[in-house]
CSV table of C-alpha atoms in Angstrom, one decimal:
chain,number,residue,atom,x,y,z
A,1,MET,CA,6.2,19.0,-0.3
A,2,SER,CA,9.6,20.0,1.1
A,3,HIS,CA,8.9,17.9,4.2
A,4,LEU,CA,8.5,14.8,2.0
A,5,LEU,CA,11.7,15.5,0.0
A,6,GLN,CA,13.8,16.3,3.1
A,7,PRO,CA,14.8,12.7,3.9
A,8,PHE,CA,16.3,12.4,0.4
A,9,LEU,CA,18.4,15.5,1.1
A,10,ASP,CA,19.5,14.6,4.6
A,11,TYR,CA,20.3,10.9,4.5
A,12,VAL,CA,22.7,9.1,2.2
A,13,PHE,CA,20.9,5.8,2.6
A,14,MET,CA,17.7,7.4,1.2
A,15,GLN,CA,19.6,8.7,-1.7
A,16,ARG,CA,21.1,5.3,-2.4
A,17,ALA,CA,17.6,3.8,-2.1
A,18,VAL,CA,16.0,6.1,-4.6
A,19,LEU,CA,18.9,5.8,-7.1
A,20,GLY,CA,18.7,2.0,-6.9
A,21,THR,CA,15.0,1.9,-7.4
A,22,VAL,CA,15.2,4.3,-10.3
A,23,ALA,CA,17.8,2.1,-12.0
A,24,ILE,CA,15.5,-1.0,-11.5
A,25,ALA,CA,12.5,1.0,-12.8
A,26,LEU,CA,14.3,2.1,-16.0
A,27,SER,CA,15.6,-1.5,-16.6
A,28,ALA,CA,12.8,-3.8,-15.5
A,29,THR,CA,9.7,-2.0,-16.7
A,30,PRO,CA,10.4,-2.3,-20.4
A,31,VAL,CA,11.0,-6.1,-19.9
A,32,GLY,CA,7.7,-6.2,-18.0
A,33,CYS,CA,5.9,-4.5,-20.9
A,34,PHE,CA,7.0,-7.1,-23.3
A,35,LEU,CA,6.1,-9.9,-20.8
A,36,THR,CA,2.6,-8.3,-20.6
A,37,LEU,CA,2.2,-8.1,-24.4
A,38,ARG,CA,3.3,-11.7,-24.7
A,39,ARG,CA,0.8,-12.8,-22.1
A,40,MET,CA,3.7,-14.1,-20.0
A,41,SER,CA,3.2,-12.0,-16.8
A,42,LEU,CA,3.1,-15.1,-14.6
A,43,MET,CA,6.3,-16.2,-16.1
A,44,GLY,CA,8.1,-13.3,-14.4
A,45,ASP,CA,6.7,-14.4,-11.0
A,46,ALA,CA,7.8,-17.9,-11.6
A,47,MET,CA,11.3,-16.9,-12.6
A,48,SER,CA,11.6,-14.7,-9.6
A,49,HIS,CA,11.2,-17.8,-7.5
A,50,ALA,CA,13.5,-19.8,-9.8
A,51,ILE,CA,16.6,-17.7,-9.0
A,52,LEU,CA,16.3,-18.4,-5.2
A,53,PRO,CA,18.3,-21.7,-5.1
A,54,GLY,CA,21.2,-20.0,-6.9
A,55,VAL,CA,21.1,-17.1,-4.5
A,56,ALA,CA,20.9,-19.5,-1.6
A,57,VAL,CA,24.0,-21.4,-2.9
A,58,GLY,CA,25.9,-18.2,-3.2
A,59,PHE,CA,24.9,-17.3,0.3
A,60,LEU,CA,26.1,-20.7,1.7
A,61,VAL,CA,29.4,-20.3,-0.1
A,62,SER,CA,30.2,-16.7,0.6
A,63,GLY,CA,27.6,-15.4,3.0
A,64,LEU,CA,25.8,-12.1,2.0
A,65,SER,CA,28.3,-11.6,-0.9
A,66,LEU,CA,26.8,-9.5,-3.7
A,67,GLY,CA,28.9,-11.2,-6.4
A,68,ALA,CA,28.3,-14.8,-5.3
A,69,MET,CA,24.5,-14.4,-4.9
A,70,THR,CA,24.2,-12.5,-8.2
A,71,VAL,CA,26.1,-15.2,-10.2
A,72,GLY,CA,24.2,-17.9,-8.4
A,73,GLY,CA,20.9,-16.3,-9.2
A,74,ILE,CA,21.7,-15.8,-12.9
A,75,VAL,CA,22.9,-19.4,-13.2
A,76,ALA,CA,19.8,-20.8,-11.5
A,77,GLY,CA,17.4,-18.6,-13.4
A,78,LEU,CA,18.9,-19.5,-16.8
A,79,ALA,CA,19.0,-23.2,-15.8
A,80,VAL,CA,15.3,-23.2,-15.0
A,81,ALA,CA,14.5,-21.5,-18.3
A,82,VAL,CA,16.5,-24.0,-20.3
A,83,LEU,CA,15.0,-27.0,-18.4
A,84,THR,CA,11.5,-25.7,-18.9
A,85,GLY,CA,12.1,-25.4,-22.6
A,86,ALA,CA,13.7,-28.9,-22.8
A,87,VAL,CA,10.9,-30.6,-20.9
A,88,THR,CA,8.3,-28.9,-23.0
A,89,ARG,CA,10.0,-30.1,-26.2
A,90,ALA,CA,10.7,-33.6,-24.9
A,91,THR,CA,7.3,-34.4,-23.4
A,92,GLY,CA,4.8,-32.1,-25.0
A,93,GLN,CA,3.8,-30.7,-21.6
A,94,ARG,CA,2.8,-27.0,-21.8
A,95,GLU,CA,5.5,-24.5,-21.0
A,96,ASP,CA,3.5,-22.9,-18.2
A,97,ALA,CA,3.0,-26.2,-16.5
A,98,SER,CA,6.7,-27.1,-16.6
A,99,LEU,CA,7.6,-23.6,-15.4
A,100,ALA,CA,5.2,-23.9,-12.4
A,101,ALA,CA,6.7,-27.3,-11.4
A,102,PHE,CA,10.3,-26.0,-11.5
A,103,TYR,CA,9.5,-22.7,-9.7
A,104,LEU,CA,7.8,-24.5,-6.9
A,105,ILE,CA,10.8,-26.9,-6.5
A,106,SER,CA,13.2,-24.0,-6.7
A,107,LEU,CA,11.3,-22.0,-4.1
A,108,ALA,CA,11.3,-24.9,-1.6
A,109,LEU,CA,14.9,-25.7,-2.3
A,110,GLY,CA,16.1,-22.2,-1.9
A,111,VAL,CA,14.3,-21.6,1.4
A,112,LEU,CA,15.7,-25.0,2.7
A,113,LEU,CA,19.3,-24.1,1.7
A,114,VAL,CA,19.2,-20.7,3.3
A,115,SER,CA,17.7,-22.2,6.5
A,116,LEU,CA,20.6,-24.7,6.7
A,117,ARG,CA,23.1,-21.9,7.6
A,118,GLY,CA,21.4,-18.6,7.9
A,119,SER,CA,19.0,-17.1,10.5
A,120,ASN,CA,15.5,-15.8,10.0
A,121,VAL,CA,17.0,-12.4,9.4
A,122,ASP,CA,19.1,-13.7,6.5
A,123,LEU,CA,16.1,-15.5,5.0
A,124,MET,CA,14.0,-12.3,5.2
A,125,HIS,CA,16.8,-10.3,3.6
A,126,ILE,CA,17.0,-12.6,0.6
A,127,LEU,CA,13.2,-13.0,0.3
A,128,PHE,CA,12.2,-9.4,0.8
A,129,GLY,CA,15.4,-7.4,0.2
A,130,SER,CA,16.8,-4.3,1.9
A,131,VAL,CA,16.5,-1.4,-0.3
A,132,LEU,CA,17.5,1.0,2.5
A,133,ALA,CA,20.9,-0.8,2.9
A,134,LEU,CA,22.2,-0.6,-0.7
A,135,ASN,CA,25.9,-0.1,-0.8
A,136,ASP,CA,28.2,1.2,-3.6
A,137,ALA,CA,28.7,-2.3,-5.1
A,138,ALA,CA,25.0,-2.9,-5.3
A,139,LEU,CA,24.3,0.4,-6.9
A,140,ARG,CA,27.1,-0.2,-9.5
A,141,LEU,CA,25.5,-3.6,-10.3
A,142,LEU,CA,22.1,-2.1,-10.7
A,143,CYS,CA,23.3,0.7,-13.0
A,144,VAL,CA,25.4,-1.8,-15.1
A,145,ILE,CA,22.4,-4.1,-15.5
A,146,ALA,CA,20.1,-1.2,-16.4
A,147,THR,CA,22.5,0.1,-19.0
A,148,LEU,CA,23.0,-3.4,-20.5
A,149,THR,CA,19.3,-4.0,-20.6
A,150,LEU,CA,18.4,-0.7,-22.3
A,151,VAL,CA,21.2,-1.1,-24.9
A,152,THR,CA,20.2,-4.7,-25.6
A,153,LEU,CA,16.5,-3.7,-26.0
A,154,ALA,CA,17.5,-1.0,-28.4
A,155,VAL,CA,19.4,-3.5,-30.6
A,156,VAL,CA,16.7,-6.2,-30.6
A,157,TRP,CA,13.6,-3.9,-30.4
A,158,ARG,CA,12.2,-4.5,-33.8
A,159,PRO,CA,12.4,-8.3,-33.9
A,160,LEU,CA,11.2,-8.5,-30.3
A,161,VAL,CA,8.1,-6.4,-31.1
A,162,LEU,CA,7.5,-8.6,-34.2
A,163,GLU,CA,7.8,-11.7,-32.1
A,164,CYS,CA,5.1,-10.4,-29.8
A,165,VAL,CA,2.8,-9.6,-32.7
A,166,ASP,CA,3.4,-12.5,-35.0
A,167,PRO,CA,6.1,-15.0,-34.0
A,168,THR,CA,5.3,-17.3,-36.9
A,169,PHE,CA,6.0,-14.6,-39.5
A,170,LEU,CA,9.2,-13.7,-37.8
A,171,ARG,CA,10.4,-17.3,-38.0
A,172,SER,CA,9.5,-17.5,-41.7
A,173,VAL,CA,11.4,-14.3,-42.7
A,174,SER,CA,14.3,-14.2,-40.2
A,175,ARG,CA,16.7,-16.2,-38.1
A,176,TRP,CA,16.2,-13.8,-35.2
A,177,SER,CA,13.3,-15.7,-33.7
A,178,GLY,CA,15.3,-18.2,-31.6
A,179,PRO,CA,18.1,-15.8,-30.5
A,180,VAL,CA,15.6,-13.0,-29.6
A,181,HIS,CA,13.6,-15.3,-27.4
A,182,LEU,CA,16.8,-16.5,-25.6
A,183,ILE,CA,18.0,-12.9,-25.2
A,184,PHE,CA,14.7,-11.9,-23.8
A,185,LEU,CA,14.7,-14.7,-21.3
A,186,GLY,CA,18.2,-13.6,-20.3
A,187,LEU,CA,17.0,-10.1,-19.7
A,188,VAL,CA,14.1,-11.3,-17.6
A,189,VAL,CA,16.5,-13.3,-15.4
A,190,LEU,CA,19.1,-10.5,-15.2
A,191,ASN,CA,16.5,-7.9,-14.1
A,192,LEU,CA,15.0,-10.2,-11.5
A,193,VAL,CA,18.5,-10.8,-10.1
A,194,ALA,CA,19.1,-7.1,-10.0
A,195,GLY,CA,15.7,-6.5,-8.4
A,196,PHE,CA,16.3,-9.0,-5.6
A,197,GLN,CA,19.2,-6.9,-4.4
A,198,ALA,CA,16.7,-4.2,-3.4
A,199,LEU,CA,13.3,-5.9,-3.1
A,200,GLY,CA,14.1,-9.5,-2.5
A,201,THR,CA,13.3,-12.5,-4.7
A,202,LEU,CA,9.6,-12.5,-3.8
A,203,LEU,CA,8.9,-8.8,-4.5
A,204,SER,CA,11.3,-8.0,-7.4
A,205,VAL,CA,8.8,-9.1,-10.0
A,206,GLY,CA,6.4,-6.4,-8.7
A,207,MET,CA,8.6,-3.7,-10.2
A,208,MET,CA,8.7,-5.5,-13.5
A,209,ILE,CA,5.0,-6.4,-14.0
A,210,LEU,CA,2.8,-3.9,-12.0
A,211,PRO,CA,3.9,-0.7,-13.9
A,212,ALA,CA,3.4,-2.4,-17.2
A,213,LEU,CA,-0.1,-3.5,-16.2
A,214,CYS,CA,-0.9,0.0,-15.0
A,215,ALA,CA,0.3,1.6,-18.3
A,216,ARG,CA,-1.8,-0.9,-20.3
A,217,PHE,CA,-5.0,0.8,-19.0
A,218,TRP,CA,-3.9,4.2,-20.3
A,219,CYS,CA,-2.3,3.5,-23.7
A,220,ARG,CA,-2.0,0.9,-26.4
A,221,ASN,CA,1.2,2.0,-28.3
A,222,LEU,CA,4.3,0.3,-27.0
A,223,GLY,CA,6.6,3.3,-26.9
A,224,PRO,CA,4.2,5.4,-24.7
A,225,MET,CA,3.4,2.3,-22.7
A,226,VAL,CA,7.0,1.8,-21.8
A,227,ALA,CA,7.6,5.5,-20.9
A,228,LEU,CA,4.5,5.6,-18.7
A,229,ALA,CA,5.4,2.3,-17.0
A,230,MET,CA,8.8,3.8,-16.2
A,231,GLY,CA,7.2,6.9,-14.7
A,232,VAL,CA,4.8,4.8,-12.7
A,233,ALA,CA,7.6,2.7,-11.3
A,234,ILE,CA,9.7,5.7,-10.3
A,235,ALA,CA,6.7,7.5,-8.7
A,236,ALA,CA,5.7,4.5,-6.7
A,237,SER,CA,9.3,3.9,-5.6
A,238,VAL,CA,9.6,7.5,-4.2
A,239,ALA,CA,6.1,7.2,-2.6
A,240,GLY,CA,7.0,3.8,-1.0
A,241,LEU,CA,10.3,5.1,0.3
A,242,VAL,CA,8.7,8.2,1.8
A,243,ALA,CA,6.0,6.0,3.4
A,244,SER,CA,8.7,3.7,4.7
A,245,TYR,CA,10.6,6.6,6.3
A,246,GLU,CA,7.6,8.4,7.7
A,247,TRP,CA,5.8,5.4,9.3
A,248,SER,CA,8.7,2.9,9.8
A,249,LEU,CA,7.3,0.4,7.2
A,250,PRO,CA,9.3,-2.3,5.4
A,251,SER,CA,10.5,-0.5,2.3
A,252,GLY,CA,10.0,-3.3,-0.2
A,253,PRO,CA,6.4,-4.0,0.6
A,254,ALA,CA,5.7,-0.3,0.8
A,255,ILE,CA,7.0,0.2,-2.7
A,256,THR,CA,5.0,-2.8,-4.0
A,257,LEU,CA,1.8,-1.6,-2.3
A,258,SER,CA,2.3,1.9,-3.8
A,259,LEU,CA,2.4,0.2,-7.2
A,260,GLY,CA,-0.7,-1.8,-6.2
A,261,ALA,CA,-2.5,1.4,-5.4
A,262,ILE,CA,-1.7,2.9,-8.8
A,263,TYR,CA,-2.8,-0.3,-10.4
A,264,LEU,CA,-6.2,-0.2,-8.7
A,265,PHE,CA,-6.6,3.4,-9.7
A,266,SER,CA,-5.7,2.5,-13.3
A,267,LEU,CA,-8.0,-0.5,-13.2
A,268,ILE,CA,-11.0,1.7,-12.3
A,269,CYS,CA,-10.2,4.9,-14.2
A,270,GLY,CA,-8.0,3.9,-17.1
A,271,PRO,CA,-9.5,4.8,-20.5
A,272,LYS,CA,-8.4,1.6,-22.1
A,273,ASP,CA,-10.6,-1.2,-20.8
A,274,GLY,CA,-10.8,0.3,-17.3
A,275,ILE,CA,-14.0,-0.4,-15.3
A,276,LEU,CA,-15.5,3.1,-15.7
A,277,ALA,CA,-14.6,3.2,-19.4
A,278,ARG,CA,-16.8,0.2,-20.0
A,279,PHE,CA,-19.8,2.2,-18.8
A,280,ARG,CA,-19.2,5.3,-20.8
A,281,PRO,CA,-21.3,5.8,-24.0
A,282,ARG,CA,-19.4,4.8,-27.1
A,283,PRO,CA,-19.6,7.0,-30.2
A,284,HIS,CA,-21.8,5.7,-33.0
A,285,PHE,CA,-20.9,5.7,-36.7
A,286,HIS,CA,-23.0,8.0,-38.8
A,287,SER,CA,-23.5,7.6,-42.6
């Protein structure tokens, strides 16, 4: 055990990496739990691609500038969310179809913009991140976004839960429905932008969705589900960083594959709709 923990004690870049991933885990996993409950998991994946053109524009303007790429990503993500809603209302096309169209356009445009000026290294940095190269500015940004997300969720928790359960009822008894939905979309974009700093635009959604899917196999109540998802994300982050250090693996994919391993274990062994649980005898009611 001490051998596994030694890199975090000896190297500052490993300490920065674990601090950054813990901040993302605490911030993104609650948002992922709500996406899962709302059956919008694929929306997170689509939005992670949607921020790419904004990140690319920030890169073209200022190079690998944290501030420029962050602002560009937020603007692009919010723009795609607004355009998706506008197209859905104006044409009657389903929201998932509109989102799929815009995320494909965004992904292609973002890759094209980065390739105009950057090298393959720059493109790989933006797409897959560099969690082992987080600096003080990136850590501050991750911690600020984590704090803002947790405070915002605490304020809108009850209407957000009600919107997941019965959005029609919420619209009938409160004016919170529209603002809560927009706030939630903003939190999704904000956390994807934060995640791209460490895991890249393609893998940042993994930290948001996979822990929530794992927790769903073990509990049904939202509070325990969020807590378990946070724990899963932190454990997988540490395991992925250790694997990356020990075997010289890319850190972002190592963390995501660690999450994938926990998901497969939960899929098989989870007591709530896991594969093995379906073969266990169920108790019968007795009169």
